[in-house]
Short mmCIF file of C-alpha atoms and ligand atoms in Angstrom, two decimals:
data_model
loop_
_atom_site.label_atom_id
_atom_site.label_comp_id
_atom_site.label_asym_id
_atom_site.label_seq_id
_atom_site.Cartn_x
_atom_site.Cartn_y
_atom_site.Cartn_z
CA MET A 20 0.00 0.00 0.00
CA ARG A 21 1.15 3.60 -0.61
CA ILE A 22 1.28 5.30 2.77
CA ALA A 23 2.18 8.93 3.54
CA ILE A 24 3.34 9.99 6.98
CA ALA A 25 3.81 13.46 8.45
CA SER A 26 4.27 14.92 11.91
CA ASP A 27 5.41 17.92 13.88
CA HIS A 28 8.64 18.09 15.88
CA SER A 29 7.16 16.29 18.90
CA ALA A 30 6.52 13.10 16.92
CA ILE A 31 9.62 12.89 14.77
CA LYS A 32 10.92 9.78 16.54
CA LEU A 33 7.62 7.91 16.25
CA LYS A 34 7.40 8.98 12.59
CA ALA A 35 10.84 7.50 11.85
CA GLU A 36 10.03 4.28 13.70
CA LEU A 37 6.70 3.79 11.95
CA ALA A 38 8.17 4.64 8.54
CA ALA A 39 10.98 2.10 9.00
CA TRP A 40 8.57 -0.60 10.16
CA LEU A 41 6.13 0.00 7.28
CA THR A 42 8.93 0.02 4.72
CA GLY A 43 10.11 -3.30 6.17
CA GLU A 44 6.55 -4.59 5.68
CA ARG A 45 6.95 -3.74 1.97
CA HIS A 46 4.66 -0.71 1.94
CA GLU A 47 5.62 2.28 -0.20
CA VAL A 48 6.16 5.04 2.37
CA ALA A 49 6.24 8.77 1.56
CA ASP A 50 7.73 10.67 4.50
CA LEU A 51 6.45 14.24 4.15
CA GLY A 52 8.56 15.54 7.00
CA PRO A 53 9.75 17.27 8.96
CA GLU A 54 13.26 15.92 8.57
CA SER A 55 14.79 17.37 11.72
CA GLY A 56 13.50 17.89 15.22
CA GLU A 57 13.40 21.64 14.74
CA ARG A 58 10.20 23.23 16.07
CA VAL A 59 7.49 23.37 13.37
CA ASP A 60 3.78 24.10 13.26
CA TYR A 61 1.51 21.05 12.96
CA PRO A 62 -0.96 22.77 10.56
CA ASP A 63 1.78 23.05 7.92
CA TYR A 64 2.38 19.31 7.93
CA GLY A 65 -1.28 18.43 8.34
CA TYR A 66 -2.17 20.47 5.26
CA LYS A 67 0.74 18.97 3.33
CA LEU A 68 -0.45 15.45 4.16
CA ALA A 69 -4.05 16.33 3.31
CA GLU A 70 -3.09 17.68 -0.13
CA HIS A 71 -0.97 14.61 -0.77
CA ILE A 72 -3.86 12.25 0.06
CA ALA A 73 -6.39 14.36 -1.85
CA SER A 74 -4.22 14.27 -4.97
CA GLY A 75 -4.13 10.48 -4.84
CA GLN A 76 -0.39 10.17 -4.36
CA SER A 77 -0.87 7.81 -1.42
CA ASP A 78 -3.75 5.56 -0.41
CA ARG A 79 -3.61 6.20 3.34
CA GLY A 80 -2.03 8.75 5.64
CA ILE A 81 -0.57 8.77 9.13
CA ALA A 82 -0.59 12.10 10.98
CA LEU A 83 1.39 12.53 14.18
CA CYS A 84 1.86 15.27 16.74
CA GLY A 85 2.18 15.38 20.52
CA THR A 86 -1.47 14.61 21.17
CA GLY A 87 -2.60 13.90 17.61
CA ILE A 88 -5.26 16.54 18.14
CA GLY A 89 -3.76 19.53 16.33
CA ILE A 90 -2.65 17.66 13.23
CA SER A 91 -5.93 15.72 12.99
CA ILE A 92 -7.85 19.01 13.01
CA ALA A 93 -5.56 20.33 10.28
CA VAL A 94 -5.98 17.24 8.07
CA ASN A 95 -9.74 17.29 8.53
CA ARG A 96 -9.95 20.84 7.14
CA HIS A 97 -9.58 19.20 3.71
CA PRO A 98 -12.90 17.80 2.44
CA ALA A 99 -11.15 14.85 0.81
CA CYS A 100 -9.73 13.66 4.13
CA ARG A 101 -11.36 11.71 6.91
CA CYS A 102 -8.80 11.67 9.67
CA ALA A 103 -9.45 9.62 12.81
CA LEU A 104 -7.56 10.37 16.01
CA VAL A 105 -7.30 7.09 17.91
CA SER A 106 -5.37 5.63 20.81
CA GLU A 107 -6.37 1.97 20.58
CA PRO A 108 -6.98 -0.56 17.77
CA VAL A 109 -10.77 -0.96 18.16
CA SER A 110 -11.33 2.67 17.20
CA ALA A 111 -8.73 2.34 14.44
CA GLY A 112 -10.74 -0.51 12.92
CA LEU A 113 -14.10 1.19 13.34
CA SER A 114 -12.74 4.35 11.72
CA ARG A 115 -12.20 2.26 8.60
CA GLU A 116 -15.35 0.15 8.85
CA HIS A 117 -17.79 2.97 9.59
CA ASN A 118 -16.08 6.18 8.46
CA ASP A 119 -13.81 5.03 5.62
CA ALA A 120 -11.06 7.03 7.32
CA ASN A 121 -8.15 7.61 4.95
CA VAL A 122 -5.85 9.15 7.56
CA ILE A 123 -5.09 7.97 11.08
CA ALA A 124 -3.79 10.42 13.72
CA LEU A 125 -1.82 9.35 16.77
CA GLY A 126 -0.45 11.23 19.77
CA ALA A 127 3.26 10.53 20.16
CA ARG A 128 3.30 11.87 23.72
CA LEU A 129 0.37 9.68 24.72
CA ILE A 130 0.97 6.25 23.21
CA GLY A 131 4.08 4.15 22.66
CA LEU A 132 5.41 2.50 19.53
CA ASP A 133 3.73 -0.85 20.20
CA MET A 134 0.27 0.72 20.53
CA ALA A 135 0.91 2.93 17.50
CA MET A 136 1.84 -0.14 15.45
CA ALA A 137 -1.24 -2.00 16.68
CA CYS A 138 -3.47 0.89 15.64
CA VAL A 139 -1.83 1.25 12.22
CA THR A 140 -1.95 -2.51 11.58
CA VAL A 141 -5.72 -2.59 12.08
CA PHE A 142 -6.19 0.69 10.21
CA LEU A 143 -4.43 -0.72 7.13
CA ALA A 144 -6.09 -4.14 7.26
CA THR A 145 -9.73 -3.10 7.73
CA ALA A 146 -12.09 -2.45 4.81
CA PHE A 147 -14.91 0.08 4.70
CA ALA A 148 -18.18 -1.73 5.49
CA SER A 149 -20.18 0.47 3.07
CA GLY A 150 -23.96 -0.26 3.26
CA ARG A 151 -25.68 2.15 5.67
CA HIS A 152 -22.35 3.91 6.25
CA GLY A 153 -21.99 4.88 2.59
CA PRO A 154 -24.41 7.82 2.45
CA ARG A 155 -23.12 9.17 5.78
CA VAL A 156 -19.55 9.23 4.55
CA GLU A 157 -20.71 10.86 1.29
CA LYS A 158 -22.23 13.66 3.37
CA LEU A 159 -18.85 14.28 4.98
CA GLY A 160 -17.45 15.08 1.55
CA ALA A 161 -20.19 17.62 0.97
CA ALA A 162 -19.98 19.49 4.26
CA PRO A 163 -21.98 22.75 4.18
CA VAL A 164 -18.94 24.84 5.15
CA PRO A 165 -16.29 26.34 2.88
CA ALA A 166 -12.95 24.51 2.96
CA THR A 167 -9.88 26.64 3.69
C1 RB5 B 211 3.54 20.77 20.22
O1 RB5 B 211 4.15 21.17 21.38
C2 RB5 B 211 2.13 20.28 20.51
O2 RB5 B 211 1.31 21.33 20.84
C3 RB5 B 211 1.59 19.54 19.32
O3 RB5 B 211 2.44 18.48 19.00
C4 RB5 B 211 0.22 18.92 19.43
O4 RB5 B 211 0.11 18.15 20.59
C5 RB5 B 211 -0.92 19.82 19.23
O5 RB5 B 211 -2.07 19.39 19.12
#
C-alpha cells in the first residue's frame, strides 16, 4: 500500500520508527517531514499530508503530533480527508469500517510505539463496510462549510 506519513517536531521519533517498520513490511512510504527535530507548526504538515492524500499520491495517511489533536484538526480541514484520532486498535478498525477514514492520527506523547503499530496494523487491514455507512460518509465530503 502507498502510505504517507507526516508529523510535527514532537513526533519525529515515532514517525521515523513507523516509517521504517512500514517500509520493512513492503509498503511504499512517503515521508512528508519534517526531517529534523526543529520546532514546526503542525498545521503546515497536516495540510501537506491532506493535499498529498487528496491528490491520490498515497492511499492512506498517518498524521502525528504530541497529542494527535492539532494535526488531525488540520488534516480534517480538507474535504477529501477523513482523519481519525485514535489511541487503541478498536477505534482504528471502526474508523475504517464505519467512516472510511483515509488518515489515522496518533499522539506521540500519549501512546508508545507498540500501541501505535497495533493501531496502524488494524487501520491498514480493515475495509470500509459500506452499506448504511456509505451515504453518511458521502455527506462528509459535501460538508456545508467552505474549505480553507
Ligand atoms: C507541540 O508542542 C504540541 O502542541 C503539538 O504536538 C500537538 O500536541 C498539538 O495538538
